[in-house]
mmCIF file of C-alpha atoms in Angstrom:
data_model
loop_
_atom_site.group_PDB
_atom_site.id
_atom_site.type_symbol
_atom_site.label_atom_id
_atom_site.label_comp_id
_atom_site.label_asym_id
_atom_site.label_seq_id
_atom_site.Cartn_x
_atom_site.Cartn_y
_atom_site.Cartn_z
ATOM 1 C CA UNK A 153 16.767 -74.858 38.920
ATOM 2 C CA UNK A 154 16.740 -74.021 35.582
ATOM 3 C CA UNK A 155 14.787 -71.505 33.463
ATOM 4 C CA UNK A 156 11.246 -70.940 32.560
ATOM 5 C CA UNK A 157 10.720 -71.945 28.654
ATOM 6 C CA UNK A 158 9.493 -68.536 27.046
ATOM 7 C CA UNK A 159 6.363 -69.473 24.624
ATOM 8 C CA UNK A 160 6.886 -68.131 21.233
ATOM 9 C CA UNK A 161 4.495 -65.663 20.176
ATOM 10 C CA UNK A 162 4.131 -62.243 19.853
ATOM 11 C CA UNK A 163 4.771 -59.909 22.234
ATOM 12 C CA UNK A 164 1.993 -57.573 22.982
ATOM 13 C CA UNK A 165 3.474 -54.739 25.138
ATOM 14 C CA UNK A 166 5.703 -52.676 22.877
ATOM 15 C CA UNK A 167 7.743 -51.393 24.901
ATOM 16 C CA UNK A 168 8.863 -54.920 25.940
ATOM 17 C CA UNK A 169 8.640 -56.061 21.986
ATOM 18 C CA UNK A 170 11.300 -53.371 21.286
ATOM 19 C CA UNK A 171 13.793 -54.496 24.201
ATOM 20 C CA UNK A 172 13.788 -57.939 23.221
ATOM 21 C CA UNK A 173 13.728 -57.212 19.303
ATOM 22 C CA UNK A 174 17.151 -54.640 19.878
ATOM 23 C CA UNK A 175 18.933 -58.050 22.532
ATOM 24 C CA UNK A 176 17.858 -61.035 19.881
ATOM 25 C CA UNK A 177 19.050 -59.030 16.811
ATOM 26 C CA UNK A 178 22.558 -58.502 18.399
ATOM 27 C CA UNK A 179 22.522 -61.898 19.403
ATOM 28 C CA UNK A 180 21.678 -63.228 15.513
ATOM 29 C CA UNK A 181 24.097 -60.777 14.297
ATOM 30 C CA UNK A 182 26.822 -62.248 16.637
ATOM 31 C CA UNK A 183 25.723 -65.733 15.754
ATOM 32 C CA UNK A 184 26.052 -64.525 12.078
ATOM 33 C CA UNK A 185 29.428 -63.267 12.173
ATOM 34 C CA UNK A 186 30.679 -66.461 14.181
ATOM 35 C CA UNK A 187 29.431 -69.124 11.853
ATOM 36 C CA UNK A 188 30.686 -66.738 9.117
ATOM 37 C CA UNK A 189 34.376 -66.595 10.283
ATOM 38 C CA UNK A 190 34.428 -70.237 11.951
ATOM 39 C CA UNK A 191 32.697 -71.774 8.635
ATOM 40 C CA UNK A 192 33.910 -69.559 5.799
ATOM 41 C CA UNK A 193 30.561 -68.863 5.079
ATOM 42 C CA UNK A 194 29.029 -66.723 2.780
ATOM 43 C CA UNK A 195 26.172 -65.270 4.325
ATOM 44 C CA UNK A 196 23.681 -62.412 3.788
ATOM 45 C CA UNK A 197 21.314 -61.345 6.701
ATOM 46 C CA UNK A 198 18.853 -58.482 6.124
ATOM 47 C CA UNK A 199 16.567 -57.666 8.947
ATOM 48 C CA UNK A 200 13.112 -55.289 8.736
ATOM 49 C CA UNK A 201 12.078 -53.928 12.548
ATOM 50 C CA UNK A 202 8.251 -53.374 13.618
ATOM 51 C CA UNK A 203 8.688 -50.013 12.438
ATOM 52 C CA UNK A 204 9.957 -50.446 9.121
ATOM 53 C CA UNK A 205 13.898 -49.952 10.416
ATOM 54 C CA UNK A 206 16.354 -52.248 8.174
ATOM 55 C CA UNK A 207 19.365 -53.982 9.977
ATOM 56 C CA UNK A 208 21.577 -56.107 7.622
ATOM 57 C CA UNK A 209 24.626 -58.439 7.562
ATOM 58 C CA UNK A 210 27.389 -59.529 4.538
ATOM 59 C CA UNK A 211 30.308 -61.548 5.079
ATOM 60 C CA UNK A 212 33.348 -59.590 3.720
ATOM 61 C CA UNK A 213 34.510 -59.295 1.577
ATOM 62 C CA UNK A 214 31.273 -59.695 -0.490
ATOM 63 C CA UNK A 215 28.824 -57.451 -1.218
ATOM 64 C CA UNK A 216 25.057 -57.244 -0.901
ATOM 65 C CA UNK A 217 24.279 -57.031 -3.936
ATOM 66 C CA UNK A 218 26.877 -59.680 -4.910
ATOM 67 C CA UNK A 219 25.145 -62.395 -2.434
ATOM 68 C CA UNK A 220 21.462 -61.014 -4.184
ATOM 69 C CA UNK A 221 22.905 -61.935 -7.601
ATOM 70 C CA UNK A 222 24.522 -65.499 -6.534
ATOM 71 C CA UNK A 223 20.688 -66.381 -4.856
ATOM 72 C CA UNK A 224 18.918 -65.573 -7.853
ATOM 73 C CA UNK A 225 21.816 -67.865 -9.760
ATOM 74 C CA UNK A 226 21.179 -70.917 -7.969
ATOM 75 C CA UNK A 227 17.209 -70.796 -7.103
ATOM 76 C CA UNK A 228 16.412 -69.630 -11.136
ATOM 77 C CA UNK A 229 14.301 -65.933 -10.035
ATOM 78 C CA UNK A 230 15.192 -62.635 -10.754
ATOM 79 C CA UNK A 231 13.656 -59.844 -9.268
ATOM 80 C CA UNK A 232 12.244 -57.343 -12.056
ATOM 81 C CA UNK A 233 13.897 -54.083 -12.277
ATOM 82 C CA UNK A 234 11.814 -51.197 -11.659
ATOM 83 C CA UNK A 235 12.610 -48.136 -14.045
ATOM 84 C CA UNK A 236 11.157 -44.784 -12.223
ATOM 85 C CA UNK A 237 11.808 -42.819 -15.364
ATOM 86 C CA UNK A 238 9.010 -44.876 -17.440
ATOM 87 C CA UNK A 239 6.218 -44.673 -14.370
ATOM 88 C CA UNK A 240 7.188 -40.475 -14.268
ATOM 89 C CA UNK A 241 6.711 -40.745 -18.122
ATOM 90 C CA UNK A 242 3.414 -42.266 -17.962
ATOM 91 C CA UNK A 243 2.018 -39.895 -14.998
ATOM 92 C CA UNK A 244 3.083 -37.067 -16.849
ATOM 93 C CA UNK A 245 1.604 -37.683 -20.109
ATOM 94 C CA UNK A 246 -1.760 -38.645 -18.228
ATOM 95 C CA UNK A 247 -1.646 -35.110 -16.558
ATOM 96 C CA UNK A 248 -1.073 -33.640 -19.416
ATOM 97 C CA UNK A 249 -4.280 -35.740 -21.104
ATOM 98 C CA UNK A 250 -6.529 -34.358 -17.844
ATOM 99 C CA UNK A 251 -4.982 -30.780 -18.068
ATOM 100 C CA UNK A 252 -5.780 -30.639 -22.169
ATOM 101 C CA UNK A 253 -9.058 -31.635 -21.112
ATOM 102 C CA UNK A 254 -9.667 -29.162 -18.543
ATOM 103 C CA UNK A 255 -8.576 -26.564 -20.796
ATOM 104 C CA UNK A 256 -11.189 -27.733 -23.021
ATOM 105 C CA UNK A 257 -14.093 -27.906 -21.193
ATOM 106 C CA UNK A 258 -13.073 -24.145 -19.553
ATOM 107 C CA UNK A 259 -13.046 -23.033 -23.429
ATOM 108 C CA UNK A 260 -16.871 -24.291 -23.041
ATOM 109 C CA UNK A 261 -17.718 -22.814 -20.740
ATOM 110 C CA UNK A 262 -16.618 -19.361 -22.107
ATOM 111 C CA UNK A 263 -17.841 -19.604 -25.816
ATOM 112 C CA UNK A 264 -14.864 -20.224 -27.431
ATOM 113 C CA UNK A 265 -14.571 -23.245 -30.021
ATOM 114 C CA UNK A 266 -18.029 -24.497 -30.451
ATOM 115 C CA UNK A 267 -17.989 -25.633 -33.569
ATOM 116 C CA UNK A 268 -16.905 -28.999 -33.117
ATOM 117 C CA UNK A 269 -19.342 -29.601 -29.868
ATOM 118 C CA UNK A 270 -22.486 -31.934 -31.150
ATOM 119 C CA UNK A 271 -26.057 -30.701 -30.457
ATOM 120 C CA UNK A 272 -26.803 -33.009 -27.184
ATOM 121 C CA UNK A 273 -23.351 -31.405 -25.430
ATOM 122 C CA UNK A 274 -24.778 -27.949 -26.263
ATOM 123 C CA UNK A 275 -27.978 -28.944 -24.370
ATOM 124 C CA UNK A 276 -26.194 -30.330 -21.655
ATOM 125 C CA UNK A 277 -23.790 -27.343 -21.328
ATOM 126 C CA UNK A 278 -26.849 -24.883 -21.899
ATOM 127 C CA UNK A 279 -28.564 -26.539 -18.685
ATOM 128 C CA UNK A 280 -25.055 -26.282 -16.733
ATOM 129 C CA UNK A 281 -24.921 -22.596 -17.442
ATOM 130 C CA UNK A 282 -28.580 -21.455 -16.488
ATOM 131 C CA UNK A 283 -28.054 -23.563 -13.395
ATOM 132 C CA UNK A 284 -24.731 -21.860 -12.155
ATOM 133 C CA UNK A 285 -26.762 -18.385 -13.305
ATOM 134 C CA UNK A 286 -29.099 -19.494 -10.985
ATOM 135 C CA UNK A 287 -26.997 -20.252 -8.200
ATOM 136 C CA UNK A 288 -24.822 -16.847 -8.463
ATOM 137 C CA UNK A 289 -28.261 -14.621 -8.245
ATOM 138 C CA UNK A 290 -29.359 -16.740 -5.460
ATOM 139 C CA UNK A 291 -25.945 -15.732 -3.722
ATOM 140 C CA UNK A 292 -26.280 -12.105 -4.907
ATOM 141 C CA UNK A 293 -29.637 -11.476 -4.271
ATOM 142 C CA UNK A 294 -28.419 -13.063 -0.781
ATOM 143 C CA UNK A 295 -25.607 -10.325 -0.424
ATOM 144 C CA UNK A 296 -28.242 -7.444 -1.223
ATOM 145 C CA UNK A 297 -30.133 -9.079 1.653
ATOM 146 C CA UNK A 298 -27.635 -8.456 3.909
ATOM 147 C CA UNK A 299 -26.641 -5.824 2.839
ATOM 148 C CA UNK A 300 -30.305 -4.296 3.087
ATOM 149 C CA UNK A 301 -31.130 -5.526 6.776
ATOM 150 C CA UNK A 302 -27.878 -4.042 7.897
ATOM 151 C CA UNK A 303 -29.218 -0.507 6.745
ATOM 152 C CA UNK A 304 -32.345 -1.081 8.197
ATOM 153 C CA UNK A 305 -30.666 -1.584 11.358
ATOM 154 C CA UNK A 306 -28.438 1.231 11.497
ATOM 155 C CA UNK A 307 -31.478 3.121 10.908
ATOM 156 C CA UNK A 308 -33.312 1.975 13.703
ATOM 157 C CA UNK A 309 -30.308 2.675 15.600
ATOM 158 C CA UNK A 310 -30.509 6.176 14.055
ATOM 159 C CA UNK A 311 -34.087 6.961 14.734
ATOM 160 C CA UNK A 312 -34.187 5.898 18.570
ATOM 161 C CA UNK A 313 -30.849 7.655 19.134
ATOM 162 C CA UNK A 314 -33.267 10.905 17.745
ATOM 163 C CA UNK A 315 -35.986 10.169 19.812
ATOM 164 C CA UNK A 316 -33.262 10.325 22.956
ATOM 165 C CA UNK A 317 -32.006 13.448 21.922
ATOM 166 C CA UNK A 318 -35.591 15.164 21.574
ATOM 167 C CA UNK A 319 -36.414 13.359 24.736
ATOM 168 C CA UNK A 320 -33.545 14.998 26.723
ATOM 169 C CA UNK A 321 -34.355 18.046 25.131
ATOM 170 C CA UNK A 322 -37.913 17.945 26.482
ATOM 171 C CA UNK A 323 -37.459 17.320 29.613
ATOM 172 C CA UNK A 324 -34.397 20.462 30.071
ATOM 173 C CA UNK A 325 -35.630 22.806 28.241
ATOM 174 C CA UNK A 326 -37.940 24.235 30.728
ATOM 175 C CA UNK A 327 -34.797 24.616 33.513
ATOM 176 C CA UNK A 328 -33.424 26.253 30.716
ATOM 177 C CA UNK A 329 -35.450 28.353 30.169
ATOM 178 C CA UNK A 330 -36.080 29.212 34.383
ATOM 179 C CA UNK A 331 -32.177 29.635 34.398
ATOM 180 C CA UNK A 332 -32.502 31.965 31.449
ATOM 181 C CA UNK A 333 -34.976 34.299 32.526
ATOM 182 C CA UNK A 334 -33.359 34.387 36.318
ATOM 183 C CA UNK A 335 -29.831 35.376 35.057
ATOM 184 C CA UNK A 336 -31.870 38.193 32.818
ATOM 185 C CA UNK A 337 -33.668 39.092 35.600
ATOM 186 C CA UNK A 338 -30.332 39.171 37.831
ATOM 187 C CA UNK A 339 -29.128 41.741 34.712
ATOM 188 C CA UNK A 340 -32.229 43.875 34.945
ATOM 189 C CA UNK A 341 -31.589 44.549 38.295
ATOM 190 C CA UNK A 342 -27.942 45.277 38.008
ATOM 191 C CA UNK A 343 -28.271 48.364 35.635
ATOM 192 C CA UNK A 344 -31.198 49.448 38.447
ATOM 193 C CA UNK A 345 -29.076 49.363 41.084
ATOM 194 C CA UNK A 346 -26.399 50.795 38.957
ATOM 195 C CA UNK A 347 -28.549 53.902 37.841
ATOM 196 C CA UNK A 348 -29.585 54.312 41.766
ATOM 197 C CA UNK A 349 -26.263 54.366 42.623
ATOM 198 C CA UNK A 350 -24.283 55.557 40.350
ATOM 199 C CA UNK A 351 -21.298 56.040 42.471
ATOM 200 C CA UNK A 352 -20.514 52.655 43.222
ATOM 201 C CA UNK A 353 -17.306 51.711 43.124
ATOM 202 C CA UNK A 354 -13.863 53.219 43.106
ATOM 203 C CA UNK A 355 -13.612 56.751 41.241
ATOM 204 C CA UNK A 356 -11.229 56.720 38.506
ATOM 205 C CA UNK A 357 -10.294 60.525 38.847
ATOM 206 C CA UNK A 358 -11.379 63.916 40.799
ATOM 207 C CA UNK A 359 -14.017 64.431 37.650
ATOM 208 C CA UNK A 360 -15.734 61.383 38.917
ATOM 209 C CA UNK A 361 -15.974 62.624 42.951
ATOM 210 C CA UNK A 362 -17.543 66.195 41.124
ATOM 211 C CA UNK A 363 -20.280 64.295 39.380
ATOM 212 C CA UNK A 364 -21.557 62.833 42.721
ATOM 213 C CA UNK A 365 -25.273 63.933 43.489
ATOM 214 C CA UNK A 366 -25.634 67.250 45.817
ATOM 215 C CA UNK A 367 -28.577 65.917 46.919
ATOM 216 C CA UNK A 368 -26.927 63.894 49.076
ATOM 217 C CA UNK A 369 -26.820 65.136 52.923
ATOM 218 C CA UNK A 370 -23.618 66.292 54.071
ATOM 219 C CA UNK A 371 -22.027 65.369 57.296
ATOM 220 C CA UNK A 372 -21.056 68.562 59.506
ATOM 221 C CA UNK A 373 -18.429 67.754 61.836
ATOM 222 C CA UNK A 374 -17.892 69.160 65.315
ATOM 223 C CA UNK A 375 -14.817 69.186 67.229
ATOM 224 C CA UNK A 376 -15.442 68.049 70.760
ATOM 225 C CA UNK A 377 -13.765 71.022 73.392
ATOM 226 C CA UNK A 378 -12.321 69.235 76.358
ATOM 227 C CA UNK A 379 -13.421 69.735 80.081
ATOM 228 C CA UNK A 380 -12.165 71.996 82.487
ATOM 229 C CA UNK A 381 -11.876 71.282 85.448
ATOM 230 C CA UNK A 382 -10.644 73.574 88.090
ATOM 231 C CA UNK A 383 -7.439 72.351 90.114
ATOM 232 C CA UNK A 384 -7.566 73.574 93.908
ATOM 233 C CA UNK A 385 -3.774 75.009 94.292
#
């Protein structure tokens, strides 16, 4: 039984695009070398991937380049030479052209060399000035906006933290002022008791215990006498 013919198009899945690319490139390049050596061939293979990868072939002991130059022999083309230096030359000189311009019009714009700038280019760069003065007092006058509603916030901010402080204050200051008068009333009564009794506490020498009030009554003390009791003998 033999095998299923494969129709030739284009593979869609990539990954399966890539497998069968990397197997039918060896394959060519096997082919290649075979009919090079069998034949004596001169042969130049040069092979560009999907993604831009370049796979090539040369029969030794040629060259590349050599098999390039003997093709463009036979068939009559040549393939233009491409000089980078000339294309970095020309981009060069064209920035220098836009930067010499630049440097011009900036020059304008600050009031230096105006005397070879005709009247309608004076008009025109009168109108571009008043407009960007317009635009940068727009965008101050914007700032200062800002800037303004910020204060009047913080001052809001300001004012009802004051009105909580004087609220507070409102509302305590009568207990302070009950706590106030009760620990002067607590002192008034101290020194009373104090001048009442002015012996109150432990004397500090015998000058203190002479000082003490004769008013006070004394204490007579009586020693108890024991009871007799006759003993019958």
């Amino acid at each position: 039984m033999g095998r299923g013919k494969i129709p030739i198009r284009r593979i869609e899945n990539q990954t399966t695009r890539q497998v069968t690319f990397s197997k039918r490139r060896a394959g060519l390049l096997k082919k290649t070398h075979e009919l090079s050596v069998l034949c004596d061939a001169q042969i130049g293979l040069i092979i560009f991937s999907s993604t831009g990868k370049m796979c090539q072939y040369c029969s030794d002991p040629l060259r590349m380049e050599q098999i390039i130059d003997r093709y463009q022999k036979n068939t009559g083309t040549c393939i233009p030479e491409h000089d980078s230096r000339e294309q970095l030359f020309g981009e060069l000189a064209m920035l220098r052209k836009e930067t010499r311009r630049l440097q011009l019009n900036m020059r304008r714009y600050t009031g230096e060399d105006m005397s070879s700038i005709p009247f309608e280019e004076l008009g025109e760069l009168e109108q571009e000035l008043e407009r960007s003065v317009a635009k940068i007092r727009d965008r101050k006058n914007e700032l200062l906006q800002q800037q303004l509603d910020n204060l009047r916030r913080k001052e809001r901010m300001l004012e009802e933290e004051n009105s909580n402080m004087f609220r507070w204050i409102q509302e305590h200051r009568a207990a302070l002022e009950y706590e106030q008068a009760s620990m002067e009333a607590k002192a008034v009564e101290h020194e009373q008791v104090m001048e009442q009794f002015p012996f109150c506490g432990e004397p500090n020498s015998v000058l203190q215990l002479a000082t003490i009030p004769s008013q006070m009554h004394p204490y007579h003390l009586q020693l108890a006498q024991p009871t007799l009791q006759g003993s019958t003998l």
